[in-house]
Every structure is written in structure tokens, then in C-alpha cells.
C-alpha atoms as an extended CHARMM CRD file, in Angstrom:
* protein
*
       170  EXT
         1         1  UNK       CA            157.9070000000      -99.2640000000       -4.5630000000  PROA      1               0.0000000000
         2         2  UNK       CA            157.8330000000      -99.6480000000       -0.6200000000  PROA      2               0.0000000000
         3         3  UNK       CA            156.4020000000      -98.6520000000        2.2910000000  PROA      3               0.0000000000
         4         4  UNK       CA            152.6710000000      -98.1440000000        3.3400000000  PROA      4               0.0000000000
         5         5  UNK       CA            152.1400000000      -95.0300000000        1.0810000000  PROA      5               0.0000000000
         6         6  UNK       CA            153.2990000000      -96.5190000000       -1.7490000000  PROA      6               0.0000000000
         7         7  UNK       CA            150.5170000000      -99.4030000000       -0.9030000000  PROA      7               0.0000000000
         8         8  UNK       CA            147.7560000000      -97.1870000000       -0.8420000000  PROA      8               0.0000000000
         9         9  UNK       CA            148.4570000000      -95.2440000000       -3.8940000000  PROA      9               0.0000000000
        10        10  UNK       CA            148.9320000000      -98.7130000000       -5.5210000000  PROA      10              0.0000000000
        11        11  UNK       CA            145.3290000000      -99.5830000000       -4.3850000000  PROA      11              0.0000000000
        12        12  UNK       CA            143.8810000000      -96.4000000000       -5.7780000000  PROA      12              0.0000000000
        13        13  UNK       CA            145.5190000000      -97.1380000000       -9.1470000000  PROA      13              0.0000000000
        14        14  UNK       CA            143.7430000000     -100.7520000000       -8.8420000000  PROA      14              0.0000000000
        15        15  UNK       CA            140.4220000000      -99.4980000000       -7.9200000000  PROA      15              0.0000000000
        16        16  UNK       CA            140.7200000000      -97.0760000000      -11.2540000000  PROA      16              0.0000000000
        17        17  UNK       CA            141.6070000000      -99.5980000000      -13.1820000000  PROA      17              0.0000000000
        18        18  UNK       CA            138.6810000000     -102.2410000000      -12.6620000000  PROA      18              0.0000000000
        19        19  UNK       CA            136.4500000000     -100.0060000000      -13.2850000000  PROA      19              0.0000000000
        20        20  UNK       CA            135.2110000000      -98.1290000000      -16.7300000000  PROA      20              0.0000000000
        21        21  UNK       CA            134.2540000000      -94.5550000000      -15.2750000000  PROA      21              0.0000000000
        22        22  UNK       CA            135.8480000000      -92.1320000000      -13.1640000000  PROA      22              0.0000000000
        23        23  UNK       CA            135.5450000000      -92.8460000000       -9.6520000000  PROA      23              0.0000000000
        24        24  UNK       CA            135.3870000000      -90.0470000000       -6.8350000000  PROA      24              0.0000000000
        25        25  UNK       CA            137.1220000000      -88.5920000000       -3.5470000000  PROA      25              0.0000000000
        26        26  UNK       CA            134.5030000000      -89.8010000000       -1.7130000000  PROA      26              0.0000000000
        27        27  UNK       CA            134.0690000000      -93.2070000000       -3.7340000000  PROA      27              0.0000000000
        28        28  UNK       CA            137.8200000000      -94.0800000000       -2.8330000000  PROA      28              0.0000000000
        29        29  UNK       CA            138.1010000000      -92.6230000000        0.9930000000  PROA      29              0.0000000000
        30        30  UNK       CA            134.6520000000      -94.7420000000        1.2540000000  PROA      30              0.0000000000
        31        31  UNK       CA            136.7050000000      -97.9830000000        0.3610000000  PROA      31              0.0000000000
        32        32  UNK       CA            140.0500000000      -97.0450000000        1.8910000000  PROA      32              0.0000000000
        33        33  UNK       CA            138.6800000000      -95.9510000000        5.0310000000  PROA      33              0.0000000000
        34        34  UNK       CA            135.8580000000      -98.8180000000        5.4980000000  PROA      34              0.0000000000
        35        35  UNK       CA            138.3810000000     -101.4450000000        5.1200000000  PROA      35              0.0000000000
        36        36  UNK       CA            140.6510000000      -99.8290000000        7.8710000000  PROA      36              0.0000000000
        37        37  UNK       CA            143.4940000000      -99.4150000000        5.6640000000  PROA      37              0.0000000000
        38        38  UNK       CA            144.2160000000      -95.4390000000        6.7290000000  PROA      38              0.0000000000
        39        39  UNK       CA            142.7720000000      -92.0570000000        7.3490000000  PROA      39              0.0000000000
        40        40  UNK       CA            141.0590000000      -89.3860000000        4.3090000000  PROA      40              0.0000000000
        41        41  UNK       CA            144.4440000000      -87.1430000000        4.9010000000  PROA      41              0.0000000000
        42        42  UNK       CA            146.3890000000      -89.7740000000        3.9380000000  PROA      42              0.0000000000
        43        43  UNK       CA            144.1570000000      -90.7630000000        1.0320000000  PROA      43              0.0000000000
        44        44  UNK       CA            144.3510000000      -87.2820000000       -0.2780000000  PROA      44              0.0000000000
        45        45  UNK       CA            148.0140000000      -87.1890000000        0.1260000000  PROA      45              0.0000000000
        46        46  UNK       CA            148.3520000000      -90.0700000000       -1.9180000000  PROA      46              0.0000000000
        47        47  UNK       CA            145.6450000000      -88.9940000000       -4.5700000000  PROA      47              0.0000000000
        48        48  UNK       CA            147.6310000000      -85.0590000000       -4.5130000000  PROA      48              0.0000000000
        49        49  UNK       CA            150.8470000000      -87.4090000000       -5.0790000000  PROA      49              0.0000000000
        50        50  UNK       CA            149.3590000000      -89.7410000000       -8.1820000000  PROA      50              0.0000000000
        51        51  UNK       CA            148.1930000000      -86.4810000000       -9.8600000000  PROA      51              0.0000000000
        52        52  UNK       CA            151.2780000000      -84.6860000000       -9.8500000000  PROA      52              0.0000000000
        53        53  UNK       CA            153.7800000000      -87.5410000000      -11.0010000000  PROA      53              0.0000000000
        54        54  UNK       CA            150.8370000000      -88.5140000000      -13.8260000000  PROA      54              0.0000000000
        55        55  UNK       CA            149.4420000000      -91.9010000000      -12.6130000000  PROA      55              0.0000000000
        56        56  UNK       CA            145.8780000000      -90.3050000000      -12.1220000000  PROA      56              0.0000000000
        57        57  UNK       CA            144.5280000000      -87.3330000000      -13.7090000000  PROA      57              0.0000000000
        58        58  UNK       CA            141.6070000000      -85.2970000000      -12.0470000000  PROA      58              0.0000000000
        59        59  UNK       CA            138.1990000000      -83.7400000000      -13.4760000000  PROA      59              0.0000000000
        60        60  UNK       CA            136.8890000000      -81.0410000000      -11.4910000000  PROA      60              0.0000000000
        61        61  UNK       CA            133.4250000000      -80.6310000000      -11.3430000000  PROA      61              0.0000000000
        62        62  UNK       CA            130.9160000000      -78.1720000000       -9.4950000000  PROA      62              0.0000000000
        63        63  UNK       CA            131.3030000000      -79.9510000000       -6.3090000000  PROA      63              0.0000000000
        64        64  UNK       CA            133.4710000000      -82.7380000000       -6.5740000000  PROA      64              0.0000000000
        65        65  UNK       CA            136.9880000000      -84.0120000000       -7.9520000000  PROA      65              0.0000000000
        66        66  UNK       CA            136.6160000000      -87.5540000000      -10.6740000000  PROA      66              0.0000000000
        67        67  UNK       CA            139.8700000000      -89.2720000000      -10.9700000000  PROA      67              0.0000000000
        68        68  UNK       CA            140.9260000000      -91.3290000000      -14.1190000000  PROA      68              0.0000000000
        69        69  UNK       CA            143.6400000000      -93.7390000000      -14.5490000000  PROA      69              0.0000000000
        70        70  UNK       CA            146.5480000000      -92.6650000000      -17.1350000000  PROA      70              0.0000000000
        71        71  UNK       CA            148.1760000000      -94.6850000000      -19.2190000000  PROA      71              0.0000000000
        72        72  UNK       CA            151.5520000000      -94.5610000000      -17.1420000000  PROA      72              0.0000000000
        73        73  UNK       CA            149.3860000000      -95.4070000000      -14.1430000000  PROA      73              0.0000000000
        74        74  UNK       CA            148.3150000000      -98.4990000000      -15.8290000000  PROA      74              0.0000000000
        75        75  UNK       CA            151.5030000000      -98.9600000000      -16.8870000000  PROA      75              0.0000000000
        76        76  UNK       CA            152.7810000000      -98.5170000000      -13.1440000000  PROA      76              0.0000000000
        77        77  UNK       CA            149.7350000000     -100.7640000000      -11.8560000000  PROA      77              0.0000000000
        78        78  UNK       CA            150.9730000000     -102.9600000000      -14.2800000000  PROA      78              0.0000000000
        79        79  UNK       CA            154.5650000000     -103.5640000000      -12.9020000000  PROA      79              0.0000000000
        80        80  UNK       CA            153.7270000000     -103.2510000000       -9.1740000000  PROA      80              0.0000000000
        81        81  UNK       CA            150.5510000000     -104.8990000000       -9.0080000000  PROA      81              0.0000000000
        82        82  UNK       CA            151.8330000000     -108.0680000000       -7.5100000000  PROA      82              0.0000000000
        83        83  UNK       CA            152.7600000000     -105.8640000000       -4.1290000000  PROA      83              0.0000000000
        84        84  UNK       CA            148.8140000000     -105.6890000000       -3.7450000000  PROA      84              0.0000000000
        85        85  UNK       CA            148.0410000000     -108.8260000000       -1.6260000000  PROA      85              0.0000000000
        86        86  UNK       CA            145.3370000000     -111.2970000000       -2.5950000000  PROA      86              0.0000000000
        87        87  UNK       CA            143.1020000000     -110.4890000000        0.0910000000  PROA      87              0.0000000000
        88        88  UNK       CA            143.5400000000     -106.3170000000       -0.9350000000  PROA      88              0.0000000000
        89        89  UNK       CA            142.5650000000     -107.4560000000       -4.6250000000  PROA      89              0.0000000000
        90        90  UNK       CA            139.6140000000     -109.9240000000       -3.4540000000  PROA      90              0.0000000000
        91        91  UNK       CA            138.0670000000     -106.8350000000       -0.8640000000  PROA      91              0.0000000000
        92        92  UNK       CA            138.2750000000     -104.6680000000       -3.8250000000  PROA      92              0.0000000000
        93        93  UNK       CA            136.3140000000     -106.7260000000       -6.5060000000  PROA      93              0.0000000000
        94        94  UNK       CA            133.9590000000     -107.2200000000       -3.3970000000  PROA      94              0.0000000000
        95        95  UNK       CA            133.5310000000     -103.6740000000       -2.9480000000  PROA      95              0.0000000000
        96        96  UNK       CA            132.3230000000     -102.8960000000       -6.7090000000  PROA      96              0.0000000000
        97        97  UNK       CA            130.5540000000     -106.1170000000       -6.8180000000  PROA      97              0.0000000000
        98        98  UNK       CA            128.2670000000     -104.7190000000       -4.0410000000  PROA      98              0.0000000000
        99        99  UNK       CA            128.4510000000     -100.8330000000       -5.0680000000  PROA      99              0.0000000000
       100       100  UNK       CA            129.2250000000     -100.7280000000       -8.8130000000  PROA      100             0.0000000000
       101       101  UNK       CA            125.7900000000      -99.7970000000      -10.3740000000  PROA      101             0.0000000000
       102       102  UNK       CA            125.4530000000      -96.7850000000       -7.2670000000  PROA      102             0.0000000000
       103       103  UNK       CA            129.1080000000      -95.7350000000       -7.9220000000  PROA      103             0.0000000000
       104       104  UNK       CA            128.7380000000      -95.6140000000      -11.7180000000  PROA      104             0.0000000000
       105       105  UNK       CA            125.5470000000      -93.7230000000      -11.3560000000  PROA      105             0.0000000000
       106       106  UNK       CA            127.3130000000      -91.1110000000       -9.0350000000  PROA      106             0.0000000000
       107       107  UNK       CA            130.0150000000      -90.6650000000      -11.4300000000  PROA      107             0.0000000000
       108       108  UNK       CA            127.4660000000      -90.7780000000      -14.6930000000  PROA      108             0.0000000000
       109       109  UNK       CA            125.7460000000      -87.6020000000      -13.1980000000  PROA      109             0.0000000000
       110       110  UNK       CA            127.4200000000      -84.7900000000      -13.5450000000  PROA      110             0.0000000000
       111       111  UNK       CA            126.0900000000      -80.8080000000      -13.3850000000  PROA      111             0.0000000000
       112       112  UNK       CA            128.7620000000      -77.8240000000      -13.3400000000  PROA      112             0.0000000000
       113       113  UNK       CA            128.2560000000      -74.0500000000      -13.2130000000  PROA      113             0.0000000000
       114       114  UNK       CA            130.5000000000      -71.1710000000      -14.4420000000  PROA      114             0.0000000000
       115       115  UNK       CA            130.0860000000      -67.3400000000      -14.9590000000  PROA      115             0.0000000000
       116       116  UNK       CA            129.9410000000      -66.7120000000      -18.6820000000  PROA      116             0.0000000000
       117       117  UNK       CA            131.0880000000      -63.5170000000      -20.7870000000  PROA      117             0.0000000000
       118       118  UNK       CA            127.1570000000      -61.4790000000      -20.0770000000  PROA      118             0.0000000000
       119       119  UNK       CA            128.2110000000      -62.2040000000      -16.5460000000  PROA      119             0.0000000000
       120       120  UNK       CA            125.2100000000      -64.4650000000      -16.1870000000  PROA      120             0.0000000000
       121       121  UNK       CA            125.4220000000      -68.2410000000      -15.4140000000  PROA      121             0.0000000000
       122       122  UNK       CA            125.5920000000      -71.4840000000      -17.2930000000  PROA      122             0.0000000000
       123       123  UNK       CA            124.8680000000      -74.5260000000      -16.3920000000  PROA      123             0.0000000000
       124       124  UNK       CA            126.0750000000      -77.7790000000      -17.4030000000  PROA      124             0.0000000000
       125       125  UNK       CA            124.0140000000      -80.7730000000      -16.9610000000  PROA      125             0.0000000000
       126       126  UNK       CA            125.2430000000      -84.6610000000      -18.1450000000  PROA      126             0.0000000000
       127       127  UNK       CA            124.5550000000      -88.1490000000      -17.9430000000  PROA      127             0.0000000000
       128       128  UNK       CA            128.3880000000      -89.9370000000      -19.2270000000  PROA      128             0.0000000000
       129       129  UNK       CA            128.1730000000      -93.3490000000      -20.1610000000  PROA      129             0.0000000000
       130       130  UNK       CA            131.2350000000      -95.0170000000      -21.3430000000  PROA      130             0.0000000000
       131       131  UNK       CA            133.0660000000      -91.3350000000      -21.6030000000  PROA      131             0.0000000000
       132       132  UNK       CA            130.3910000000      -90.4310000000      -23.8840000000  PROA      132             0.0000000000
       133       133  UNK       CA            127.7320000000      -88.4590000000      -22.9000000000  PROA      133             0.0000000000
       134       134  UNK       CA            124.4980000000      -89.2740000000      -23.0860000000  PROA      134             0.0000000000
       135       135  UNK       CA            122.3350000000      -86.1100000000      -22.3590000000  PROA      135             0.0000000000
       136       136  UNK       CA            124.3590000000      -82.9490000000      -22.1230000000  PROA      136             0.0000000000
       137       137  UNK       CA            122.2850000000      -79.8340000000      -21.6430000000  PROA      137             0.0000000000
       138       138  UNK       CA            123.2690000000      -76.7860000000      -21.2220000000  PROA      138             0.0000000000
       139       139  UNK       CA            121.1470000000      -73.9420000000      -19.7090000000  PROA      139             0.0000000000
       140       140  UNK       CA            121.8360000000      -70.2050000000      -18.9290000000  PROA      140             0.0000000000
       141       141  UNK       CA            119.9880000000      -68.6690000000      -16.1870000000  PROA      141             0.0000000000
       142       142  UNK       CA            120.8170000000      -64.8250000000      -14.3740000000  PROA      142             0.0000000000
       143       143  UNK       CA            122.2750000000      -65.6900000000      -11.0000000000  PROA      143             0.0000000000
       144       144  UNK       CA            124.4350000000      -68.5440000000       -9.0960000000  PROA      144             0.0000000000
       145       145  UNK       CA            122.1780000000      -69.0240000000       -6.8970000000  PROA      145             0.0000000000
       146       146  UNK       CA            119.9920000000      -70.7160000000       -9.2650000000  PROA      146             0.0000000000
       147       147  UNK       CA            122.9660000000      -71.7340000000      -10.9650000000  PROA      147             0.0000000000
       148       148  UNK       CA            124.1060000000      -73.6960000000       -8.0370000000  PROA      148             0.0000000000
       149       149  UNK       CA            120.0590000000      -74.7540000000       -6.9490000000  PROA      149             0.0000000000
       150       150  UNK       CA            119.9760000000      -76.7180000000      -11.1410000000  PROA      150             0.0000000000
       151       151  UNK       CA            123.3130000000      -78.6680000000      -10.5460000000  PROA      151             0.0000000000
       152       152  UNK       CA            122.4310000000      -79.8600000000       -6.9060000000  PROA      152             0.0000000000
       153       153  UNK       CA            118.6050000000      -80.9340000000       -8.4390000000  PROA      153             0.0000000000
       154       154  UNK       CA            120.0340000000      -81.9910000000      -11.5480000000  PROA      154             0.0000000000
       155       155  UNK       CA            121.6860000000      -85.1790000000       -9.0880000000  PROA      155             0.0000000000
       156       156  UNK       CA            118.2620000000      -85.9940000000       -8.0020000000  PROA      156             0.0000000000
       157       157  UNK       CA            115.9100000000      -85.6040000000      -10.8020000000  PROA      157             0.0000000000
       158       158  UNK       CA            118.4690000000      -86.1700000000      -13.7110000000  PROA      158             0.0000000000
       159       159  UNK       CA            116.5960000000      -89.5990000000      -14.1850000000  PROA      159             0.0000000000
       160       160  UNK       CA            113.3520000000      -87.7620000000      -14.3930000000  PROA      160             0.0000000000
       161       161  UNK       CA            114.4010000000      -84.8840000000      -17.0140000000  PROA      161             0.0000000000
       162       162  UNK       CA            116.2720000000      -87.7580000000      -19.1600000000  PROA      162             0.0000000000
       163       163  UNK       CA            112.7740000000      -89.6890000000      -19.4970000000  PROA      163             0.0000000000
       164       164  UNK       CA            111.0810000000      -86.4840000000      -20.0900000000  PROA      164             0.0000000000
       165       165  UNK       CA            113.4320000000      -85.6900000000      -23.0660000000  PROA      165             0.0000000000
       166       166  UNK       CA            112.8670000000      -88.7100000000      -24.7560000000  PROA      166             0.0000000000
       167       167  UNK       CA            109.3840000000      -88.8600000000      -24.0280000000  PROA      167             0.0000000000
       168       168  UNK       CA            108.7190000000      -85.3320000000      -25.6570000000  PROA      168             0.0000000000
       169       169  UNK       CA            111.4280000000      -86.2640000000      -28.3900000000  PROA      169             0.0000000000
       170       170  UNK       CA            110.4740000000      -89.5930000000      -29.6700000000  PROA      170             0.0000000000
């Protein structure tokens, strides 16, 4: 591997693999972008890239893409990692030292939507922990507007209904 492209995919691969959840678009444009490194177009390039040669593989969810690292990424990461400079590695760890419990949290929380067969809506509600989940609801209610109102409060009072749960079921 060469080049500057091949560098940045290399550091996506890294930042996957120091971490035990999926992280985000935004999580690693955030990083890549902050440190100077290059712009979100050529982030996504690089991310469209790692998906379709299997490095990465993506979750879609109701408004935003996870990405995990595959085996043959690690694999990949594995044999190229020494073309990731010291200083790349060290602004990395520094990056999830400062932001690891708010970027696990963001990826923990997840709430999705689809049409189902009575042409109502169901949503999907979770709290992942580990790749397990921890609270996984899912509700059916008549339109997508509220469909699509329950997964953007479900990011900010997920915390809330979780304690709720357990207070009501314990």
C-alpha cells in the first residue's frame, strides 16, 4: 500500500480496531478532519472503498451509517500497520482517550423505523453493549411521522426510558 489514500483508509481501519463498538461517519470525519489530515469527500471515498473490497462492513440505521472492522481488515491492519506513523497512532489513542465514553454512547443508541406489512410503522429502539443489546424495544405506531419523532427522542431520553424499565420491572 502507497500513497495518501491508502494512508487514510489505513487510519480508519486503526480507529475500528481500538475500539469495541461500531464507530460512525461522523465519529471518523470528526477525527480525520480535526487533525487536518483531509476533507469528508475524501473520507467517504475511502470508507465507499473499504466497504466494497471487505475491510469494513456498514450498518445502516434510521439516520446514520456504523462501520465495523472485518476480519480481512484486521488482517490488512495487521500487515500494513507499520505505514501508520507513531505520531498518527499516538493522536488516535488521544482522541478516544478524550471521547471514548461519548462515542460509545452515540454508537450504543440506536432507534430505526420501517413500514411494516399493515402499512403502519415500527419502530426499533436499542441500547448495544458489547454487540449485545441491552434494551431492544420495539413499538408500532400508525404514521412516520411519529415513527421518525420516537427514534430522534429515543437519542435523548433513551437513558430515561432504560431506568424506567427497570424501575417498573424489578
Amino acid at each position: 500500500m502507497t500513497g495518501t489514500q491508502n494512508l487514510y483508509k489505513l487510519i480508519i481501519l486503526y480507529m475500528l480496531e481500538r475500539v469495541d463498538f461500531p464507530l460512525t461517519t461522523s465519529q471518523i470525519s470528526e477525527f480525520i478532519i480535526e487533525e487536518g489530515y483531509t476533507d469528508f469527500f475524501k473520507v467517504q471515498n475511502c470508507l465507499s472503498e473499504l466497504i466494497a473490497s471487505g475491510l469494513i462492513r456498514e450498518e445502516n440505521t434510521y439516520k446514520r451509517t456504523l462501520y465495523h472492522l472485518t476480519d480481512d481488515g484486521a488482517e490488512t491492519l495487521n500487515f500494513f500497520h507499520k505505514e501508520i506513523s507513531a505520531d498518527i497512532r499516538s493522536d488516535i489513542k488521544n482522541f478516544f482517550k478524550e471521547k471514548k465514553y461519548e462515542l460509545k454512547t452515540e454508537a450504543a443508541v440506536q432507534a430505526n423505523y420501517y413500514e411494516n406489512v399493515n402499512h403502519e410503522f415500527t419502530v426499533r429502539c436499542q441500547i448495544i453493549e458489547r454487540g449485545t443489546p441491552l434494551l431492544d424495544i420495539s413499538i408500532t405506531v400508525p404514521s412516520e411521522s411519529e415513527a421518525e419523532k420516537m427514534s430522534n427522542n429515543w437519542t435523548a431520553k433513551n437513558e430515561e426510558v432504560y431506568a424506567l424499565i427497570m424501575e417498573k420491572l424489578l
